[in-house]
Coordinates of C-alpha atoms in Angstrom, one line a residue:
M89 CA 9.4 228.8 -130.4
T90 CA 6.9 228.5 -133.2
T91 CA 3.5 226.8 -132.5
S92 CA 1.0 226.3 -135.2
S93 CA -2.5 227.5 -134.3
S94 CA -5.0 225.0 -135.7
S95 CA -8.7 224.5 -135.8
T96 CA -9.8 221.3 -134.0
N97 CA -13.0 219.3 -134.1
S98 CA -13.9 217.7 -130.9
S99 CA -16.7 215.5 -129.6
S100 CA -17.0 217.7 -126.5
S101 CA -16.9 221.4 -125.6
F102 CA -14.0 223.1 -123.7
F103 CA -15.8 222.6 -120.4
S104 CA -14.9 219.0 -120.3
F105 CA -11.2 219.2 -121.4
S106 CA -10.0 218.1 -118.0
S107 CA -12.6 215.5 -117.4
T108 CA -12.2 211.8 -118.0
S109 CA -13.9 210.8 -121.3
S110 CA -16.9 208.4 -121.0
S111 CA -16.2 204.8 -121.5
S112 CA -19.9 203.8 -121.8
S113 CA -20.6 201.4 -124.7
K114 CA -24.2 202.7 -125.0
P115 CA -24.7 205.1 -127.8
H116 CA -25.6 208.7 -127.1
P117 CA -29.3 209.5 -127.3
R118 CA -30.4 211.0 -130.6
R119 CA -30.2 214.8 -130.8
T120 CA -31.2 217.4 -133.3
Q121 CA -28.6 219.2 -135.5
G122 CA -27.3 222.4 -134.0
S123 CA -27.7 221.3 -130.4
P124 CA -24.6 221.2 -128.1
P125 CA -23.0 217.8 -127.5
P126 CA -24.3 215.8 -124.5
F127 CA -22.2 215.1 -121.4
S128 CA -21.9 211.7 -119.7
F129 CA -23.0 211.4 -116.1
L130 CA -19.4 210.8 -115.1
Q131 CA -18.3 214.0 -116.7
L132 CA -21.1 215.9 -114.9
R133 CA -20.1 214.5 -111.6
L134 CA -16.4 215.5 -112.1
L135 CA -17.3 219.1 -112.9
P136 CA -17.2 221.6 -110.1
L137 CA -20.5 223.2 -109.1
H138 CA -19.8 226.6 -110.6
L139 CA -18.7 224.9 -113.9
L140 CA -21.8 222.8 -113.9
L141 CA -24.0 225.9 -113.6
L142 CA -21.9 227.5 -116.4
L143 CA -22.4 224.4 -118.5
L144 CA -26.2 224.7 -118.1
L145 CA -26.0 228.3 -119.2
Y146 CA -23.8 227.5 -122.1
T147 CA -25.8 224.6 -123.4
A148 CA -28.8 226.8 -123.3
G149 CA -27.2 229.2 -125.7
V150 CA -28.3 227.3 -128.8
A151 CA -31.9 226.3 -129.4
S152 CA -32.3 222.7 -130.2
G153 CA -34.6 223.4 -133.2
D154 CA -32.3 225.9 -134.9
P155 CA -31.2 225.1 -138.5
P156 CA -27.5 224.2 -138.8
I157 CA -25.1 227.0 -139.4
R158 CA -21.6 226.5 -140.8
T159 CA -19.6 228.3 -138.1
R160 CA -15.9 228.5 -138.8
F161 CA -12.7 230.4 -137.9
S162 CA -11.2 233.0 -140.1
G163 CA -7.4 233.1 -139.6
T164 CA -5.4 232.0 -136.6
I165 CA -4.8 233.3 -133.2
G166 CA -1.0 233.4 -133.7
N167 CA 1.8 233.7 -131.2
V168 CA 2.2 236.8 -129.1
T169 CA 5.4 237.8 -127.3
V170 CA 5.1 240.4 -124.5
T171 CA 7.4 241.8 -121.8
V172 CA 6.3 241.1 -118.3
G173 CA 4.3 244.0 -116.8
R174 CA 2.9 245.1 -120.2
D175 CA -0.5 244.5 -121.8
A176 CA -1.2 241.7 -124.2
S177 CA -4.2 240.6 -126.4
L178 CA -5.1 237.4 -128.3
S179 CA -7.7 237.6 -131.1
C180 CA -9.9 234.9 -132.4
T181 CA -11.9 235.6 -135.6
V182 CA -15.1 233.7 -136.3
E183 CA -17.4 233.6 -139.3
D184 CA -21.2 233.0 -139.0
L185 CA -21.2 232.6 -135.2
G186 CA -24.9 232.6 -135.0
E187 CA -26.2 231.7 -131.7
H188 CA -23.1 229.8 -130.7
K189 CA -20.8 231.1 -128.0
V190 CA -17.1 231.7 -127.8
G191 CA -15.0 230.6 -124.8
W192 CA -11.4 231.2 -123.8
I193 CA -9.3 228.6 -121.8
H194 CA -5.8 228.9 -120.4
L195 CA -4.5 225.4 -120.9
K196 CA -1.5 225.5 -118.6
R197 CA -3.8 226.5 -115.7
Q198 CA -6.7 224.4 -116.9
M199 CA -8.8 227.4 -116.3
I200 CA -11.8 228.7 -118.2
V201 CA -11.2 232.4 -118.6
A202 CA -14.4 233.7 -120.2
V203 CA -17.5 232.7 -122.1
H204 CA -18.5 235.3 -124.6
T205 CA -18.0 238.6 -122.7
R206 CA -18.7 237.0 -119.3
L207 CA -15.5 236.6 -117.2
I208 CA -15.3 233.3 -115.4
A209 CA -11.8 233.5 -113.9
R210 CA -11.6 235.7 -110.9
I211 CA -8.7 237.6 -112.3
S212 CA -9.6 241.3 -112.9
R213 CA -6.7 241.7 -115.4
Y214 CA -8.6 239.6 -117.9
S215 CA -11.4 240.9 -120.2
V216 CA -13.0 240.0 -123.5
T217 CA -14.3 242.3 -126.3
H218 CA -15.7 241.6 -129.7
D219 CA -16.3 243.3 -133.0
S220 CA -19.8 242.6 -134.1
H221 CA -19.6 239.1 -132.8
K222 CA -16.8 238.4 -135.4
T223 CA -13.4 239.2 -133.8
W224 CA -13.2 238.1 -130.1
T225 CA -10.2 239.5 -128.3
L226 CA -8.9 238.4 -124.9
H227 CA -7.1 241.3 -123.1
I228 CA -4.6 240.8 -120.3
T229 CA -3.3 243.9 -118.5
G230 CA -0.1 243.8 -116.5
V231 CA 1.1 240.4 -117.8
T232 CA 2.8 238.2 -115.3
E233 CA 5.0 235.1 -115.9
E234 CA 2.0 232.9 -114.8
D235 CA 0.0 234.2 -117.7
S236 CA 2.3 232.6 -120.3
G237 CA 1.2 229.5 -122.1
Y238 CA -1.3 228.3 -124.6
Y239 CA -4.8 229.8 -124.8
M240 CA -7.7 228.0 -126.6
C241 CA -10.5 229.8 -128.3
Q242 CA -13.4 227.3 -128.6
I243 CA -16.9 227.5 -130.1
N244 CA -19.7 225.2 -128.9
T245 CA -20.6 223.9 -132.3
D246 CA -21.5 220.2 -132.9
P247 CA -18.8 219.0 -132.9
A248 CA -17.0 221.8 -131.0
I249 CA -14.2 223.6 -132.9
S250 CA -11.2 225.3 -131.4
Q251 CA -7.9 226.9 -132.1
V252 CA -4.8 227.6 -130.0
G253 CA -2.4 230.5 -129.7
L254 CA 0.7 231.0 -127.6
L255 CA 1.3 233.9 -125.2
Q256 CA 5.1 234.0 -124.5
V257 CA 6.0 236.3 -121.6
V258 CA 9.6 237.5 -121.7
V259 CA 11.4 238.8 -118.6
P260 CA 14.5 241.1 -118.6
P261 CA 17.5 239.6 -116.7
T262 CA 18.2 240.3 -113.1
I263 CA 21.3 239.4 -111.1
V264 CA 20.8 236.8 -108.3
D265 CA 23.0 238.2 -105.5
E266 CA 22.5 235.2 -103.3
A267 CA 24.1 232.9 -105.9
S268 CA 26.8 235.4 -107.0
S269 CA 30.2 236.4 -105.5
S270 CA 30.2 239.3 -103.1
S271 CA 30.9 242.8 -104.4
E272 CA 34.4 242.8 -102.7
I273 CA 36.8 239.9 -102.7
Q274 CA 40.3 239.9 -101.0
V275 CA 42.9 237.1 -101.7
R276 CA 46.6 236.8 -101.1
E277 CA 49.0 237.0 -104.0
K278 CA 49.6 233.6 -105.8
A279 CA 46.3 232.2 -104.7
N280 CA 43.5 230.9 -107.0
V281 CA 40.1 232.6 -107.0
T282 CA 36.8 232.0 -108.9
L283 CA 34.3 234.8 -109.5
R284 CA 30.6 233.7 -109.9
C285 CA 27.6 235.5 -111.3
A286 CA 24.0 234.2 -111.5
A287 CA 21.1 235.7 -113.3
R288 CA 17.5 234.9 -114.1
G289 CA 15.2 235.9 -116.9
V290 CA 13.1 234.6 -119.8
P291 CA 14.8 233.5 -122.0
E292 CA 17.8 232.3 -120.0
P293 CA 20.3 235.2 -119.8
R294 CA 23.8 235.0 -121.2
I295 CA 26.6 236.2 -118.9
M296 CA 30.0 237.7 -119.9
W297 CA 32.8 239.3 -117.9
K298 CA 34.8 242.5 -118.6
R299 CA 37.3 244.5 -116.7
E300 CA 36.1 248.0 -115.8
D301 CA 39.4 249.6 -116.8
G302 CA 39.3 247.9 -120.2
A303 CA 42.4 245.8 -119.5
M304 CA 42.7 242.2 -120.8
I305 CA 41.4 239.4 -118.5
V306 CA 44.2 237.0 -117.9
T307 CA 42.8 233.6 -117.0
N308 CA 46.2 232.0 -118.0
T309 CA 49.4 233.4 -119.2
R310 CA 48.9 232.4 -122.9
N311 CA 45.4 233.5 -123.8
P312 CA 44.4 236.9 -122.4
E313 CA 40.9 238.0 -123.5
A314 CA 39.0 241.2 -123.6
V315 CA 35.7 239.4 -122.8
H316 CA 35.1 236.1 -121.0
N317 CA 31.8 234.2 -121.4
G318 CA 30.2 232.1 -118.8
P319 CA 28.8 232.3 -115.3
T320 CA 32.2 231.8 -113.7
L321 CA 35.6 233.4 -114.1
S322 CA 38.5 231.4 -112.7
L323 CA 41.9 233.2 -112.1
R324 CA 44.9 231.1 -111.2
Q325 CA 48.0 232.3 -109.4
V326 CA 46.7 235.8 -109.1
S327 CA 49.1 238.7 -108.9
R328 CA 48.8 242.4 -108.4
T329 CA 48.1 243.0 -112.1
H330 CA 44.7 241.1 -111.6
M331 CA 43.6 243.7 -109.1
G332 CA 40.6 245.9 -110.2
A333 CA 36.9 245.9 -110.8
Y334 CA 35.3 243.1 -112.9
L335 CA 31.8 243.6 -114.5
C336 CA 29.5 240.6 -114.8
I337 CA 27.0 241.5 -117.6
A338 CA 23.7 239.6 -118.1
S339 CA 21.6 239.9 -121.2
N340 CA 18.9 237.9 -123.0
G341 CA 17.7 240.2 -125.7
V342 CA 15.1 241.8 -123.5
P343 CA 16.2 245.3 -122.5
P344 CA 17.7 246.4 -120.3
S345 CA 20.8 244.4 -119.7
V346 CA 22.1 244.4 -116.1
S347 CA 25.5 244.1 -114.5
K348 CA 27.2 243.6 -111.2
R349 CA 30.5 245.1 -110.2
I350 CA 32.9 242.8 -108.3
T351 CA 36.2 244.3 -107.0
L352 CA 39.2 242.0 -106.6
D353 CA 41.9 243.0 -104.1
V354 CA 45.2 241.1 -104.2
E355 CA 47.1 241.5 -100.9
F356 CA 50.9 241.5 -100.7
P357 CA 53.5 243.1 -98.4
P358 CA 55.3 246.4 -99.4
Q359 CA 58.0 246.4 -102.0
I360 CA 60.2 249.5 -102.6
H361 CA 62.2 250.4 -105.7
V362 CA 64.8 253.2 -105.5
P363 CA 66.0 254.5 -108.9
N364 CA 69.1 256.3 -107.5
Q365 CA 70.7 255.2 -104.3
L366 CA 73.7 257.6 -104.5
V367 CA 73.1 261.2 -105.3
G368 CA 75.6 264.1 -105.4
V369 CA 74.2 267.6 -104.6
P370 CA 76.1 270.9 -105.1
T371 CA 76.2 273.0 -102.0
G372 CA 73.2 275.4 -101.8
D373 CA 71.1 273.6 -104.4
N374 CA 67.7 272.0 -103.9
V375 CA 67.5 268.3 -104.5
T376 CA 64.5 265.9 -104.9
I377 CA 64.8 262.2 -104.1
E378 CA 62.2 259.6 -104.8
C379 CA 61.0 256.0 -104.1
F380 CA 58.4 253.8 -105.7
V381 CA 56.3 251.6 -103.4
E382 CA 53.9 248.8 -104.2
A383 CA 51.7 247.3 -101.5
F384 CA 48.1 246.2 -100.6
P385 CA 46.5 246.9 -98.3
K386 CA 47.5 250.5 -98.9
A387 CA 50.9 251.1 -97.2
I388 CA 51.7 253.8 -94.7
S389 CA 54.8 255.7 -96.2
Y390 CA 57.2 258.3 -94.7
W391 CA 60.8 259.6 -94.9
V392 CA 63.4 259.2 -92.2
G393 CA 66.6 261.2 -91.9
K394 CA 69.2 261.0 -89.1
G395 CA 67.0 258.5 -87.3
M396 CA 64.0 260.8 -87.2
M397 CA 60.8 261.0 -89.2
I398 CA 60.9 264.0 -91.6
L399 CA 57.9 266.3 -91.5
N400 CA 57.1 269.1 -93.9
S401 CA 58.9 272.4 -93.1
E402 CA 60.9 275.2 -94.7
K403 CA 63.7 272.7 -95.1
Y404 CA 61.8 269.6 -96.3
R405 CA 58.7 269.0 -98.5
S406 CA 57.3 265.4 -98.8
E407 CA 54.8 264.4 -101.5
T408 CA 53.0 261.2 -102.5
F409 CA 51.1 260.2 -105.6
E410 CA 48.9 257.1 -105.2
T411 CA 47.3 254.7 -107.6
L412 CA 45.5 251.4 -106.9
Y413 CA 48.4 249.7 -105.2
S414 CA 51.4 251.9 -105.9
I415 CA 52.8 255.0 -104.2
H416 CA 55.3 257.5 -105.7
M417 CA 57.2 259.1 -102.8
K418 CA 59.1 262.4 -103.3
L419 CA 61.3 264.3 -100.8
T420 CA 62.6 267.8 -101.7
I421 CA 65.5 269.2 -99.6
Y422 CA 66.1 273.0 -99.9
N423 CA 69.5 274.8 -99.7
F424 CA 71.6 271.6 -99.4
S425 CA 74.4 272.0 -96.9
R426 CA 77.1 269.9 -95.3
D427 CA 74.6 269.0 -92.5
D428 CA 72.4 267.3 -95.1
N429 CA 75.2 265.1 -96.2
T430 CA 73.7 261.8 -94.9
T431 CA 71.6 258.8 -95.8
Y432 CA 67.8 259.2 -96.1
Q433 CA 65.3 256.3 -95.9
C434 CA 61.9 255.8 -97.5
V435 CA 59.8 253.5 -95.3
A436 CA 56.5 251.7 -96.2
K437 CA 54.5 249.3 -94.0
N438 CA 51.1 247.6 -94.0
S439 CA 49.5 244.7 -92.1
L440 CA 51.5 242.2 -94.1
G441 CA 55.0 243.6 -93.6
E442 CA 57.5 246.5 -93.7
T443 CA 60.4 247.5 -95.9
E444 CA 62.6 250.5 -96.5
G445 CA 65.0 251.9 -99.1
D446 CA 68.2 253.9 -98.6
I447 CA 69.4 257.0 -100.5
K448 CA 72.8 258.5 -99.7
L449 CA 73.4 262.2 -100.5
N450 CA 76.9 263.6 -100.9
E451 CA 77.9 267.3 -101.0
I452 CA 79.6 268.5 -104.2
Y453 CA 81.9 271.5 -103.7
I454 CA 82.1 273.9 -106.7
P455 CA 84.8 276.6 -106.6
P456 CA 83.5 280.2 -106.6
K457 CA 84.9 280.9 -110.1
A458 CA 83.2 277.8 -111.5
K459 CA 80.0 279.1 -110.0
E460 CA 80.5 282.5 -111.6
I461 CA 81.1 280.8 -115.0
R462 CA 77.9 278.8 -114.5
S463 CA 75.9 281.8 -113.5
G464 CA 77.4 284.0 -116.2
N465 CA 76.8 281.5 -119.0
S466 CA 74.4 283.1 -121.6
K467 CA 72.6 281.7 -124.6
N468 CA 71.8 278.5 -122.7
E469 CA 75.3 277.1 -123.5
D470 CA 76.2 274.8 -120.7
V471 CA 79.8 274.7 -119.5
V472 CA 80.9 271.1 -118.9
M473 CA 82.4 271.1 -115.4
P474 CA 82.9 267.7 -113.7
E475 CA 81.4 268.0 -110.3
M476 CA 83.4 265.9 -107.8
T477 CA 82.9 264.8 -104.3
H478 CA 85.6 263.8 -102.0
E479 CA 84.7 260.2 -103.1
G480 CA 85.0 261.0 -106.8
I481 CA 81.2 260.6 -107.3
S482 CA 79.3 263.0 -109.6
S483 CA 75.8 264.4 -108.8
S484 CA 74.3 261.8 -111.1
G485 CA 75.7 259.1 -108.9
T486 CA 78.3 257.8 -111.4
P487 CA 82.1 258.1 -111.3
A488 CA 83.2 261.3 -113.1
A489 CA 86.5 262.4 -114.7
A490 CA 88.8 264.6 -112.5
A491 CA 88.8 268.4 -113.1
P492 CA 92.1 270.0 -114.5
R493 CA 92.8 271.4 -111.0
H494 CA 92.9 267.8 -109.7
L495 CA 95.2 266.8 -112.5
S496 CA 97.7 269.5 -111.6
L497 CA 97.7 268.4 -108.0
L498 CA 98.5 264.9 -109.1
L499 CA 101.4 266.0 -111.3
F500 CA 103.0 268.4 -108.8
P501 CA 104.7 265.6 -106.7
L502 CA 106.1 264.1 -109.9
L503 CA 107.6 267.5 -110.8
L504 CA 109.1 267.9 -107.3
A505 CA 110.6 264.4 -107.5
G506 CA 112.1 265.2 -111.0
L507 CA 113.5 268.4 -109.7
H508 CA 115.0 266.7 -106.7
H509 CA 116.6 264.1 -108.9
F510 CA 118.1 266.8 -111.1
L511 CA 119.6 268.6 -108.1
L512 CA 121.2 265.5 -106.8
L513 CA 122.8 264.8 -110.2
R514 CA 124.0 268.3 -110.3
R515 CA 125.6 268.1 -106.9
H516 CA 127.5 264.8 -107.7
T517 CA 128.8 266.4 -110.9
L518 CA 130.3 269.4 -108.9
V519 CA 131.8 267.1 -106.4
D520 CA 133.6 265.0 -109.0
K521 CA 135.1 268.1 -110.5

């Protein structure tokens, strides 16, 4: 805000700025040039006692018989901006002050601060210095918000002259926790939620929202945004993808900016995804099966085999890899045998529900010669050998083509039937002869 500092002629000095002007129709008594302006009886009655005493001291500052001196201001006070807690100063430059006196007034408080170098206000943070009675400077240490406002520099000439300068105190932003959302918020999936953030400062802070992980903010499905402006952030039909930490950042151009971290937790019952529900395992091999779990609050997860919870041992090793709301479960079974030919279950449960996924393991028998070929294969050249279970399922869980040995077994009955038919025909021929 820009405020012009101007020199003002007035019929009364700064000591009567808050008093009611005299309405008497009688003319003022004659006075010599250079003497301070008179005060009406009403004005004197309205002045506090200490100001009245000060007035007497002030009016005595100029002798009534002195010749007139053209006292004037040189330059303006100007506007000063300072951060709260720092020091500030306002300067008033006067030409040909003579025997006149300079006073400082804080208009917002209607308070006389000082006359010449004498401090009137009982505020030790104020002081006045001058440079050979020409430049008069009002110093304020440890500025507070109450110190902001217009300050008048006035000289008790006849008529009094004055000029005004503005002290603007800026305050860095602070978060108002009482009017903001709590640091942790829990809602159920598909619910609506509004995050709030309030801040104070001078000038008024601006508030924006960001996700701590840098992801886009989805207030609706059509317009995701990296930054959301405003004191509130409304999320509709929240899902697990809305989960995470949101940063409310307040700034007003006065460093430093401040922020508040609000964590949004979206609660939902466990859900399990099993990539492979049917797995074939060659006898003696090691096999790893896996499940993917999503749940919040965090789910308790474990493996079950043959109706019993599986614990880590020489036979089994269980691993989990967790993120915010997901769990990657792995179970490794060593030296697979016929006894391991069963269904395994991955189980997940939290306060909102429980679920499980099934994985069936089938043993794949590989003849010793095929094993020798596999183990003796060099130069990393794989021998393509269909690995069959008794159900015709390969180790990848998909139907596989039969091996040549199985084809010969299927053709053998046909060969026997053909041979039997040939022998019958041969017998009938011999009988006919």
